Short mmCIF file of C-alpha atoms in Angstrom, two decimals:
data_model
loop_
_atom_site.label_atom_id
_atom_site.label_comp_id
_atom_site.label_asym_id
_atom_site.label_seq_id
_atom_site.Cartn_x
_atom_site.Cartn_y
_atom_site.Cartn_z
CA MET A 15 0.08 0.01 0.01
CA GLU A 16 1.49 3.28 -1.35
CA GLU A 17 1.92 6.07 1.81
CA ILE A 18 0.46 9.65 -0.20
CA THR A 19 0.83 12.87 1.82
CA SER A 20 0.27 16.06 -0.20
CA ARG A 21 -2.94 16.48 -1.60
CA ASN A 22 -0.59 17.97 -5.57
CA ASN A 23 -0.44 14.38 -6.30
CA PRO A 24 -1.37 13.13 -8.89
CA ALA A 25 -3.24 10.34 -8.50
CA VAL A 26 -5.35 12.22 -5.99
CA LYS A 27 -6.27 15.03 -8.12
CA ALA A 28 -7.21 13.11 -11.10
CA ALA A 29 -9.49 11.06 -8.49
CA ALA A 30 -10.48 14.17 -7.26
CA ALA A 31 -11.83 15.55 -10.69
CA LEU A 32 -13.87 12.43 -10.95
CA LYS A 33 -16.34 15.50 -9.23
CA GLU A 34 -17.10 16.55 -11.97
CA LEU A 35 -19.19 15.45 -14.28
CA LYS A 36 -17.13 16.46 -17.48
CA GLU A 37 -14.28 14.62 -16.13
CA ARG A 38 -16.62 11.17 -15.46
CA LYS A 39 -17.83 11.71 -18.93
CA SER A 40 -13.77 12.54 -20.58
CA THR A 41 -12.75 9.20 -18.73
CA GLY A 42 -15.87 6.72 -19.01
CA LEU A 43 -14.57 6.31 -14.13
CA PHE A 44 -15.84 7.56 -11.20
CA LEU A 45 -15.58 8.36 -7.70
CA LEU A 46 -17.57 5.94 -5.65
CA GLU A 47 -17.34 7.10 -1.72
CA GLY A 48 -18.14 4.73 1.67
CA ALA A 49 -17.17 1.88 2.93
CA ARG A 50 -20.53 -0.01 1.84
CA LEU A 51 -20.96 1.25 -1.70
CA CYS A 52 -16.88 0.26 -2.37
CA LYS A 53 -17.06 -3.07 -1.24
CA ASP A 54 -20.78 -3.34 -3.08
CA ALA A 55 -18.82 -2.06 -6.39
CA ALA A 56 -15.96 -4.15 -6.11
CA LEU A 57 -18.83 -7.76 -5.10
CA ASN A 58 -20.72 -6.84 -8.92
CA GLY A 59 -17.63 -6.80 -10.60
CA VAL A 60 -16.86 -2.90 -11.31
CA THR A 61 -13.54 -2.66 -12.35
CA ILE A 62 -11.55 -0.58 -9.34
CA LYS A 63 -9.01 1.38 -10.83
CA GLN A 64 -7.51 2.85 -7.37
CA PHE A 65 -8.15 2.86 -3.46
CA PHE A 66 -7.70 5.17 -1.63
CA ALA A 67 -8.42 4.70 2.33
CA THR A 68 -7.05 6.91 6.24
CA GLU A 69 -5.81 5.18 8.37
CA LYS A 70 -8.90 5.60 10.39
CA ALA A 71 -10.61 4.34 7.68
CA LYS A 72 -8.38 1.17 7.69
CA GLU A 73 -9.45 0.14 10.59
CA LYS A 74 -12.79 0.68 11.19
CA TYR A 75 -13.79 -0.91 7.75
CA PHE A 76 -10.80 -3.73 7.94
CA SER A 77 -12.45 -6.28 6.27
CA GLU A 78 -13.66 -3.78 3.58
CA TYR A 79 -10.65 -2.64 3.10
CA GLU A 80 -8.72 -5.84 2.38
CA LEU A 81 -11.64 -6.80 -0.09
CA LEU A 82 -10.64 -3.69 -1.63
CA SER A 83 -6.78 -3.78 -1.40
CA GLU A 84 -6.98 -7.55 -3.06
CA LYS A 85 -9.06 -5.99 -6.25
CA ALA A 86 -8.17 -2.59 -6.67
CA GLU A 87 -5.39 -1.90 -9.25
CA ASN A 88 -3.49 0.10 -7.04
CA SER A 89 -3.97 0.94 -3.70
CA PHE A 90 -2.82 3.80 -1.23
CA LEU A 91 -2.42 5.50 1.79
CA ILE A 92 -4.28 8.97 2.55
CA PRO A 93 -4.15 11.47 4.90
CA GLU A 94 -7.37 12.71 6.63
CA SER A 95 -6.50 16.35 4.62
CA VAL A 96 -6.30 14.13 0.89
CA ALA A 97 -9.48 12.65 1.42
CA GLU A 98 -11.59 16.22 2.88
CA LYS A 99 -10.16 16.73 -0.98
CA LEU A 100 -11.67 13.42 -2.59
CA SER A 101 -14.87 13.86 -0.61
CA ASP A 102 -18.62 14.75 -1.77
CA THR A 103 -20.10 15.09 2.47
CA LYS A 104 -18.96 16.57 5.28
CA ASN A 105 -18.29 13.83 7.54
CA SER A 106 -15.66 11.03 5.14
CA GLN A 107 -15.88 7.92 5.54
CA GLY A 108 -12.10 8.50 4.22
CA PHE A 109 -12.80 5.41 1.92
CA PHE A 110 -12.87 5.74 -2.23
CA ALA A 111 -12.69 3.91 -5.24
CA VAL A 112 -11.82 5.65 -8.63
CA CYS A 113 -13.86 3.18 -11.00
CA ARG A 114 -14.67 2.37 -14.49
CA GLN A 115 -18.32 3.31 -15.30
CA PRO A 116 -19.82 -0.42 -15.95
CA GLY A 117 -20.36 -1.48 -19.60
CA VAL A 118 -23.31 -0.78 -21.07
CA PHE A 119 -26.16 -4.23 -20.48
CA ARG A 120 -27.78 -4.60 -23.48
CA GLU A 121 -30.38 -7.25 -23.26
CA ILE A 122 -33.45 -6.07 -22.86
CA LYS A 123 -35.94 -9.30 -22.23
CA SER A 124 -39.22 -9.45 -24.50
CA GLY A 125 -41.06 -10.15 -21.73
CA GLY A 126 -39.09 -7.81 -18.49
CA MET A 127 -40.09 -3.84 -16.77
CA TYR A 128 -38.21 -1.47 -17.97
CA VAL A 129 -38.20 2.56 -16.62
CA PHE A 130 -36.76 5.11 -19.23
CA THR A 131 -35.91 7.23 -16.94
CA ASP A 132 -35.81 11.02 -18.97
CA ASN A 133 -33.22 13.52 -18.43
CA VAL A 134 -33.84 12.57 -14.78
CA GLN A 135 -31.59 15.68 -13.24
CA ASN A 136 -31.57 15.20 -9.96
CA PRO A 137 -29.36 12.94 -8.73
CA ASP A 138 -31.03 11.72 -5.78
CA ASN A 139 -34.58 11.32 -7.39
CA MET A 140 -32.06 9.54 -10.00
CA GLY A 141 -30.55 7.43 -7.64
CA ALA A 142 -34.28 7.02 -5.36
CA ILE A 143 -35.88 5.88 -8.81
CA VAL A 144 -32.67 3.07 -9.38
CA ARG A 145 -32.96 1.69 -5.47
CA THR A 146 -37.17 2.14 -5.64
CA ALA A 147 -36.67 0.16 -9.69
CA GLU A 148 -34.05 -2.47 -7.88
CA ALA A 149 -35.94 -2.72 -4.38
CA MET A 150 -39.50 -3.83 -6.67
CA GLY A 151 -37.59 -6.31 -8.81
CA ALA A 152 -37.42 -4.53 -12.07
CA ASP A 153 -35.61 -5.95 -14.45
CA GLY A 154 -33.33 -2.86 -15.55
CA ILE A 155 -33.10 0.80 -16.27
CA ILE A 156 -33.08 2.82 -19.39
CA VAL A 157 -31.27 6.00 -18.81
CA ASN A 158 -30.12 9.10 -21.78
CA SER A 159 -27.47 11.31 -21.44
CA GLY A 160 -29.49 13.64 -19.24
CA CYS A 161 -29.09 11.24 -16.74
CA ASP A 162 -26.13 11.69 -14.72
CA ILE A 163 -25.53 8.08 -13.00
CA TYR A 164 -22.56 8.45 -11.72
CA SER A 165 -22.31 11.52 -9.77
CA PRO A 166 -20.86 11.56 -5.96
CA LYS A 167 -25.07 11.72 -4.88
CA ALA A 168 -26.88 9.54 -7.84
CA LEU A 169 -24.19 6.57 -6.00
CA ARG A 170 -25.25 6.88 -2.27
CA ALA A 171 -28.48 7.60 -3.13
CA SER A 172 -28.78 4.72 -4.63
CA MET A 173 -27.13 2.69 -1.49
CA GLY A 174 -25.82 1.32 -4.55
CA ALA A 175 -28.47 -0.10 -6.39
CA LEU A 176 -26.91 1.73 -9.44
CA LEU A 177 -23.35 -0.72 -9.07
CA ARG A 178 -25.57 -4.36 -8.95
CA PHE A 179 -28.40 -2.94 -11.38
CA PRO A 180 -28.73 -4.28 -14.75
CA VAL A 181 -28.69 0.22 -16.55
CA ILE A 182 -28.56 0.39 -19.81
CA LYS A 183 -27.18 3.95 -21.01
CA THR A 184 -27.54 5.83 -24.21
CA ASP A 185 -27.24 7.94 -26.74
CA THR A 186 -30.12 6.97 -28.61
CA PRO A 187 -33.04 6.20 -26.63
CA GLY A 188 -35.07 6.07 -29.42
CA ASP A 189 -33.48 3.20 -31.09
CA ILE A 190 -33.51 1.19 -28.22
CA LEU A 191 -37.81 1.97 -27.16
CA THR A 192 -37.97 0.78 -31.46
CA GLU A 193 -37.04 -1.72 -30.75
CA CYS A 194 -38.27 -3.02 -28.02
CA LYS A 195 -41.57 -1.62 -29.86
CA ASN A 196 -40.76 -3.66 -32.68
CA ASN A 197 -40.59 -6.99 -29.91
CA ASN A 198 -44.50 -5.93 -28.54
CA MET A 199 -43.77 -4.30 -25.34
CA LYS A 200 -45.62 -1.38 -24.72
CA ILE A 201 -44.24 2.21 -23.90
CA PHE A 202 -45.82 4.00 -20.82
CA ALA A 203 -45.05 7.18 -20.54
CA SER A 204 -46.26 8.73 -17.36
CA VAL A 205 -47.92 11.65 -17.28
CA VAL A 206 -49.36 15.09 -15.33
CA ASP A 207 -52.80 15.38 -17.08
CA PRO A 208 -55.89 14.17 -16.06
CA SER A 209 -57.00 13.44 -19.47
CA ALA A 210 -54.13 10.24 -19.17
CA ALA A 211 -55.20 6.71 -18.47
CA ASP A 212 -54.98 6.08 -15.03
CA VAL A 213 -52.12 3.58 -13.51
CA THR A 214 -54.72 2.20 -11.09
CA LYS A 215 -56.66 0.60 -13.83
CA THR A 216 -54.45 0.09 -17.57
CA SER A 217 -53.40 -3.19 -18.07
CA LYS A 218 -49.86 -3.30 -18.09
CA ASP A 219 -49.65 -7.68 -18.62
CA GLY A 220 -46.14 -7.93 -20.56
CA GLY A 221 -42.96 -6.98 -21.16
CA CYS A 222 -43.20 -3.08 -21.21
CA VAL A 223 -40.80 -0.09 -20.10
CA LEU A 224 -42.37 2.90 -17.69
CA ILE A 225 -40.65 6.18 -18.88
CA ILE A 226 -40.34 9.14 -15.84
CA GLY A 227 -39.75 12.69 -17.32
CA ASN A 228 -37.45 14.95 -15.93
CA GLU A 229 -38.66 17.61 -12.59
CA GLY A 230 -40.11 20.14 -14.04
CA ASN A 231 -40.41 19.08 -18.28
CA GLY A 232 -41.76 16.28 -18.19
CA ILE A 233 -41.00 13.84 -20.89
CA SER A 234 -39.25 14.88 -24.31
CA GLU A 235 -41.96 15.50 -27.21
CA GLU A 236 -38.92 13.51 -29.18
CA THR A 237 -39.23 10.87 -26.54
CA LEU A 238 -43.09 10.63 -26.47
CA SER A 239 -43.95 10.10 -29.25
CA LEU A 240 -42.14 7.02 -29.08
CA SER A 241 -44.40 5.79 -26.09
CA THR A 242 -47.61 3.58 -26.63
CA HIS A 243 -49.58 4.24 -23.52
CA ARG A 244 -50.58 7.57 -22.46
CA ILE A 245 -50.60 6.88 -18.23
CA THR A 246 -51.75 8.94 -14.61
CA ILE A 247 -51.14 8.75 -11.38
CA PRO A 248 -55.17 10.26 -10.12
CA MET A 249 -55.14 12.55 -7.12
CA LYS A 250 -56.78 14.98 -6.47
CA GLY A 251 -55.84 17.90 -7.71
CA LYS A 252 -52.33 18.26 -6.24
CA ALA A 253 -50.95 16.05 -8.46
CA GLU A 254 -47.68 18.30 -9.73
CA SER A 255 -46.79 18.89 -5.84
CA LEU A 256 -45.85 14.97 -6.13
CA ASN A 257 -41.62 15.35 -6.06
CA ALA A 258 -40.29 13.62 -8.66
CA SER A 259 -39.24 10.37 -7.30
CA ALA A 260 -41.73 9.83 -5.09
CA ALA A 261 -44.25 9.64 -8.21
CA ALA A 262 -42.32 7.34 -9.39
CA THR A 263 -42.52 5.07 -6.45
CA VAL A 264 -46.11 5.58 -7.34
CA LEU A 265 -46.14 4.23 -10.61
CA ILE A 266 -43.24 1.40 -10.83
CA TRP A 267 -45.73 0.12 -7.14
CA GLU A 268 -48.35 0.02 -9.79
CA PHE A 269 -46.69 -1.99 -12.48
CA MET A 270 -44.32 -4.54 -10.19
CA LYS A 271 -47.22 -5.00 -7.52
CA ASP A 272 -49.19 -7.31 -9.26
CA ARG A 273 -46.24 -9.27 -11.65
CA MET B 4 -34.73 49.05 5.97
CA GLU B 5 -32.23 48.32 8.13
CA GLU B 6 -28.33 47.42 6.59
CA ILE B 7 -25.92 44.32 8.16
CA THR B 8 -22.75 44.79 7.54
CA SER B 9 -21.41 42.88 10.46
CA ARG B 10 -21.63 38.71 10.68
CA ASN B 11 -21.43 39.59 14.27
CA ASN B 12 -24.32 41.51 14.15
CA PRO B 13 -26.62 39.26 17.80
CA ALA B 14 -29.46 39.54 14.82
CA VAL B 15 -27.16 37.12 12.06
CA LYS B 16 -26.17 35.43 15.52
CA ALA B 17 -29.09 34.77 16.84
CA ALA B 18 -30.47 33.54 13.06
CA ALA B 19 -27.74 31.31 12.39
CA ALA B 20 -27.49 29.72 15.37
CA LEU B 21 -30.59 28.61 14.80
CA LYS B 22 -29.07 25.89 12.12
CA GLU B 23 -29.18 23.93 15.20
CA LEU B 24 -32.12 21.89 16.70
CA LYS B 25 -30.84 22.70 20.36
CA GLU B 26 -31.46 26.75 19.16
CA ARG B 27 -34.63 25.60 18.01
CA LYS B 28 -36.41 23.95 21.02
CA SER B 29 -35.06 26.61 23.13
CA THR B 30 -36.01 29.10 21.07
CA GLY B 31 -39.27 27.28 18.89
CA LEU B 32 -38.30 29.55 16.27
CA PHE B 33 -36.98 28.54 13.08
CA LEU B 34 -34.64 29.46 10.45
CA LEU B 35 -36.28 29.53 6.80
CA GLU B 36 -34.43 29.82 3.50
CA GLY B 37 -35.36 31.11 0.47
CA ALA B 38 -37.86 32.52 -1.96
CA ARG B 39 -40.44 30.40 -2.21
CA LEU B 40 -39.98 28.83 0.86
CA CYS B 41 -40.38 32.42 2.57
CA LYS B 42 -42.94 33.48 0.74
CA ASP B 43 -45.65 30.38 1.41
CA ALA B 44 -44.77 30.58 4.80
CA ALA B 45 -45.51 34.10 5.09
CA LEU B 46 -49.22 33.53 2.61
CA ASN B 47 -49.62 30.99 5.39
CA GLY B 48 -50.17 33.15 8.84
CA VAL B 49 -46.64 31.48 9.74
CA THR B 50 -44.77 33.99 12.59
CA ILE B 51 -42.35 35.95 10.62
CA LYS B 52 -39.96 37.95 13.32
CA GLN B 53 -36.94 38.54 11.22
CA PHE B 54 -36.09 39.19 7.63
CA PHE B 55 -33.11 39.74 5.66
CA ALA B 56 -32.02 39.69 1.97
CA THR B 57 -29.11 40.52 -0.23
CA GLU B 58 -29.15 43.09 -3.18
CA LYS B 59 -29.17 41.21 -5.51
CA ALA B 60 -32.14 39.12 -3.52
CA LYS B 61 -34.01 42.50 -3.27
CA GLU B 62 -33.79 42.49 -7.61
CA LYS B 63 -34.68 38.91 -8.26
CA TYR B 64 -37.36 38.14 -5.88
CA PHE B 65 -38.55 42.16 -5.51
CA SER B 66 -42.80 40.91 -5.28
CA GLU B 67 -41.37 38.28 -2.51
CA TYR B 68 -38.86 41.05 -0.70
CA GLU B 69 -42.43 43.76 -0.49
CA LEU B 70 -44.24 40.76 0.67
CA LEU B 71 -41.54 39.67 3.27
CA SER B 72 -40.86 42.99 4.25
CA GLU B 73 -44.35 43.74 5.19
CA LYS B 74 -44.75 40.78 7.38
CA ALA B 75 -41.42 40.74 8.95
CA GLU B 76 -41.76 42.77 12.38
CA ASN B 77 -37.77 43.25 11.49
CA SER B 78 -35.82 43.79 7.97
CA PHE B 79 -32.67 43.33 6.88
CA LEU B 80 -30.56 43.96 4.12
CA ILE B 81 -27.62 42.13 4.22
CA PRO B 82 -24.47 41.40 2.17
CA GLU B 83 -22.84 38.23 0.33
CA SER B 84 -20.54 37.19 3.36
CA VAL B 85 -23.74 37.26 6.41
CA ALA B 86 -25.94 35.69 3.72
CA GLU B 87 -23.42 32.71 3.06
CA LYS B 88 -22.89 33.00 7.05
CA LEU B 89 -27.12 31.86 7.35
CA SER B 90 -27.41 29.65 4.04
CA ASP B 91 -27.34 25.76 4.95
CA THR B 92 -26.71 25.55 1.60
CA LYS B 93 -23.46 25.73 -1.15
CA ASN B 94 -25.72 28.46 -3.63
CA SER B 95 -27.71 30.85 -1.69
CA GLN B 96 -30.54 32.36 -2.56
CA GLY B 97 -29.38 35.42 0.13
CA PHE B 98 -33.82 35.14 1.72
CA PHE B 99 -34.55 34.54 5.35
CA ALA B 100 -36.73 34.47 7.45
CA VAL B 101 -36.10 33.68 11.21
CA CYS B 102 -39.65 31.90 11.64
CA ARG B 103 -42.41 30.98 15.23
CA GLN B 104 -42.62 27.10 15.34
CA PRO B 105 -46.21 27.34 14.04
CA GLY B 106 -48.96 26.68 17.13
CA VAL B 107 -49.88 21.99 17.78
CA PHE B 108 -53.22 21.78 15.58
CA ARG B 109 -54.91 19.61 17.49
CA GLU B 110 -58.20 19.19 16.40
CA ILE B 111 -57.71 15.55 14.41
CA LYS B 112 -60.95 14.65 12.38
CA SER B 113 -62.53 11.02 13.33
CA GLY B 114 -62.78 10.42 9.30
CA GLY B 115 -59.35 11.41 8.30
CA MET B 116 -56.42 10.36 7.49
CA TYR B 117 -53.21 11.21 9.08
CA VAL B 118 -50.27 9.83 8.85
CA PHE B 119 -47.83 9.45 12.57
CA THR B 120 -43.87 9.71 11.89
CA ASP B 121 -42.30 8.29 14.69
CA ASN B 122 -38.46 9.42 15.55
CA VAL B 123 -38.11 9.07 11.37
CA GLN B 124 -34.15 11.03 11.61
CA ASN B 125 -33.47 11.62 7.91
CA PRO B 126 -34.14 15.05 7.17
CA ASP B 127 -34.78 13.92 3.80
CA ASN B 128 -37.32 11.49 4.86
CA MET B 129 -39.53 13.47 7.03
CA GLY B 130 -39.84 16.39 4.17
CA ALA B 131 -40.08 14.36 1.35
CA ILE B 132 -43.32 12.07 3.77
CA VAL B 133 -44.83 15.50 4.55
CA ARG B 134 -45.56 16.54 1.33
CA THR B 135 -46.27 13.18 -0.26
CA ALA B 136 -49.28 12.62 2.38
CA GLU B 137 -50.42 16.45 1.08
CA ALA B 138 -49.82 16.04 -2.42
CA MET B 139 -51.89 12.54 -1.79
CA GLY B 140 -54.96 14.58 -0.10
CA ALA B 141 -54.02 13.16 4.55
CA ASP B 142 -55.78 14.93 6.52
CA GLY B 143 -52.73 15.95 8.62
CA ILE B 144 -49.44 14.59 9.88
CA ILE B 145 -48.56 13.78 13.80
CA VAL B 146 -44.72 13.68 14.52
CA ASN B 147 -43.35 12.62 17.51
CA SER B 148 -40.65 14.73 19.70
CA GLY B 149 -37.71 12.30 17.19
CA CYS B 150 -39.04 14.37 14.47
CA ASP B 151 -36.70 17.62 13.08
CA ILE B 152 -39.45 18.98 11.17
CA TYR B 153 -37.82 22.12 11.01
CA SER B 154 -34.36 21.70 10.38
CA PRO B 155 -33.43 23.71 7.00
CA LYS B 156 -32.92 20.33 5.50
CA ALA B 157 -36.76 18.89 5.99
CA LEU B 158 -38.38 22.05 4.75
CA ARG B 159 -36.70 22.79 1.46
CA ALA B 160 -37.62 18.91 0.71
CA SER B 161 -40.66 19.50 1.99
CA MET B 162 -41.16 22.15 -0.32
CA GLY B 163 -42.76 23.81 1.93
CA ALA B 164 -45.50 21.18 2.67
CA LEU B 165 -44.46 21.27 6.30
CA LEU B 166 -45.55 24.95 6.29
CA ARG B 167 -48.83 24.52 4.29
CA PHE B 168 -49.81 21.22 6.59
CA PRO B 169 -51.36 20.68 9.14
CA VAL B 170 -48.77 19.36 11.67
CA ILE B 171 -49.82 17.81 14.81
CA LYS B 172 -45.98 18.09 17.36
CA THR B 173 -46.19 15.67 20.24
CA ASP B 174 -44.13 15.02 23.12
CA THR B 175 -46.53 12.52 24.29
CA PRO B 176 -47.23 10.29 20.99
CA GLY B 177 -49.04 7.87 23.25
CA ASP B 178 -51.72 9.75 24.12
CA ILE B 179 -53.06 11.07 20.96
CA LEU B 180 -52.92 7.30 19.63
CA THR B 181 -55.46 6.03 22.53
CA GLU B 182 -57.56 9.44 21.15
CA CYS B 183 -57.99 8.67 18.05
CA LYS B 184 -58.58 4.52 19.00
CA ASN B 185 -61.79 5.59 21.19
CA ASN B 186 -62.50 7.65 18.81
CA ASN B 187 -62.29 4.27 16.09
CA MET B 188 -60.10 5.58 14.31
CA LYS B 189 -57.92 2.86 12.40
CA ILE B 190 -54.00 2.38 13.51
CA PHE B 191 -51.94 1.09 11.34
CA ALA B 192 -48.53 -0.22 11.60
CA SER B 193 -46.12 -0.22 9.08
CA VAL B 194 -44.00 -2.78 9.38
CA VAL B 195 -40.66 -4.58 7.22
CA ASP B 196 -42.83 -8.45 8.11
CA PRO B 197 -44.67 -10.45 5.72
CA SER B 198 -46.61 -12.45 8.23
CA ALA B 199 -48.19 -8.48 8.47
CA ALA B 200 -51.59 -8.38 7.03
CA ASP B 201 -50.69 -7.08 2.95
CA VAL B 202 -51.72 -3.61 2.67
CA THR B 203 -53.54 -3.95 -0.50
CA LYS B 204 -55.62 -6.21 0.84
CA THR B 205 -55.98 -3.97 4.10
CA SER B 206 -59.13 -2.75 4.82
CA LYS B 207 -58.40 1.32 5.12
CA ASP B 208 -62.03 2.27 5.45
CA GLY B 209 -63.17 4.89 8.74
CA GLY B 210 -61.01 6.95 10.22
CA CYS B 211 -57.47 6.19 10.51
CA VAL B 212 -53.97 6.34 11.18
CA LEU B 213 -51.16 5.15 8.74
CA ILE B 214 -47.77 4.88 11.85
CA ILE B 215 -44.08 4.50 9.49
CA GLY B 216 -41.85 4.59 11.56
CA ASN B 217 -38.23 5.11 11.96
CA GLU B 218 -35.38 4.52 9.29
CA GLY B 219 -32.65 2.05 11.19
CA ASN B 220 -35.36 0.75 14.10
CA GLY B 221 -38.56 0.66 12.73
CA ILE B 222 -41.15 1.50 15.21
CA SER B 223 -41.25 1.84 18.77
CA GLU B 224 -42.12 -0.36 20.69
CA GLU B 225 -44.52 1.18 23.18
CA THR B 226 -45.85 2.91 20.01
CA LEU B 227 -45.92 -0.16 18.16
CA SER B 228 -48.18 -1.47 21.09
CA LEU B 229 -50.37 1.10 20.50
CA SER B 230 -51.54 0.09 16.95
CA THR B 231 -54.74 -1.92 16.26
CA HIS B 232 -53.29 -3.19 12.54
CA ARG B 233 -49.96 -4.43 11.08
CA ILE B 234 -49.27 -3.94 7.79
CA THR B 235 -46.86 -4.73 5.03
CA ILE B 236 -45.66 -4.14 1.84
CA PRO B 237 -45.64 -7.52 -0.46
CA MET B 238 -42.75 -7.37 -2.10
CA LYS B 239 -40.68 -10.07 -3.96
CA GLY B 240 -38.45 -9.85 -1.36
CA LYS B 241 -36.57 -6.88 -1.48
CA ALA B 242 -39.11 -4.70 1.09
CA GLU B 243 -35.62 -4.22 3.01
CA SER B 244 -34.32 -1.81 0.38
CA LEU B 245 -36.64 -0.29 0.12
CA ASN B 246 -35.65 3.98 1.31
CA ALA B 247 -37.62 5.25 3.80
CA SER B 248 -39.40 7.57 2.11
CA ALA B 249 -40.51 5.85 -0.60
CA ALA B 250 -41.79 3.14 1.19
CA ALA B 251 -43.55 5.23 3.13
CA THR B 252 -44.87 6.73 -0.20
CA VAL B 253 -46.58 2.72 -1.21
CA LEU B 254 -48.33 2.95 2.27
CA ILE B 255 -49.74 7.30 1.81
CA TRP B 256 -50.66 5.91 -1.91
CA GLU B 257 -52.57 2.70 -1.03
CA PHE B 258 -54.45 4.18 1.92
CA MET B 259 -55.52 7.54 -0.32
CA LYS B 260 -56.14 5.85 -3.56
CA ASP B 261 -59.42 4.78 -2.90
CA ARG B 262 -60.05 7.25 -0.51
#
């Protein structure tokens, strides 16, 4: 285990830079923080390039420390000052991994239930939606390029679901949705519109994709045009005040509970 | 509008101190941040003791500025350095109000649907639950002393619902639950236990209280002993991995959708 003392060490600077979306995009890497998330990554086949831990973290999370040391290509012991630089939180555990963004899972089961997030921007919402989709037994999540799923906040909010759950990242969602339609899957666009079909009364049998839109703007026109059904959450006048992830929870729940 | 220039001004120090729970408890006040939340407070009869705004905020949110200036007992123009001290966020709007915690709404309608949060600790969960309860048309929320509803994070996460929605704060939840039971209301305890009744198959007619437990420990023994029914979210093996507010969303939804 190599020791790093300076905040200006090149490995530290490169890892800290991954807190920025631009850097994550250009390198295909992301920075993971916290013993539990790092362990999740290691146990789920995520490639770990570098592992950083403070002396305190080594003692406190020794089994995770051993696992990460074994899996990482390079491991570094760091002082608290470096941990602060790498951390996205106020009280850092002092435990970090630089990981490779998982390869894209392309297989979509035509009988499965998938969630498609269309430019969901808030990382807490993004993480919560993936966590809920995994917990409720959906088959995977399709995310377009407007969703920054490897931000530290989204990773935290997902409680590791983003590292375990089948994620299909795409810059050309139209192709995937068209493929799904050709496989007789239903494409449900969730909208805030009382004239759309009531989600509780819609037949959800068979393979399907449930589209969740952006927090402020909803589903983009292009995506909407590829949907086969429009559905909504019937409410007594206040549906628009549901948080995006709460609305997604209700919708995923309605889709999954009878499957 | 009085001008403040120093971060050490007593009014500034007193307002900043309200970021701490201890101070909120001892003074009965809380600190609100952001033009929209401050406006919500002013329009919902919350007593506003002090109002602080930067020159920039005054220009950007002029109608809210006028409203708050009129409603507040004292108004102060502050520099950015003071806004930073008061703010709980990285990019402050420079718009703050010190408010009195609303009086306790004691009236519980025996035919109504209430959510009871039993030591829900995470302020994001607390805020999200109140927001969802309001959006779905519940009649009010009962919170015990383990829920810190006036923290800056909870207020933000609730999107102002905490300022609009009937909130019953109590140090003696047992009394309230007993009163509800005496009024023939059902008391539903939500638990992660496959042997409990399936929430989708439980009769939810009439007045009721839905108890949501603490993130890690669930519902306390004392509160549980006062419940009349135990219910659970039927899941394919992963219910325990649902976030507390996602679980609450599913439960509140199941209670409210047929009312």
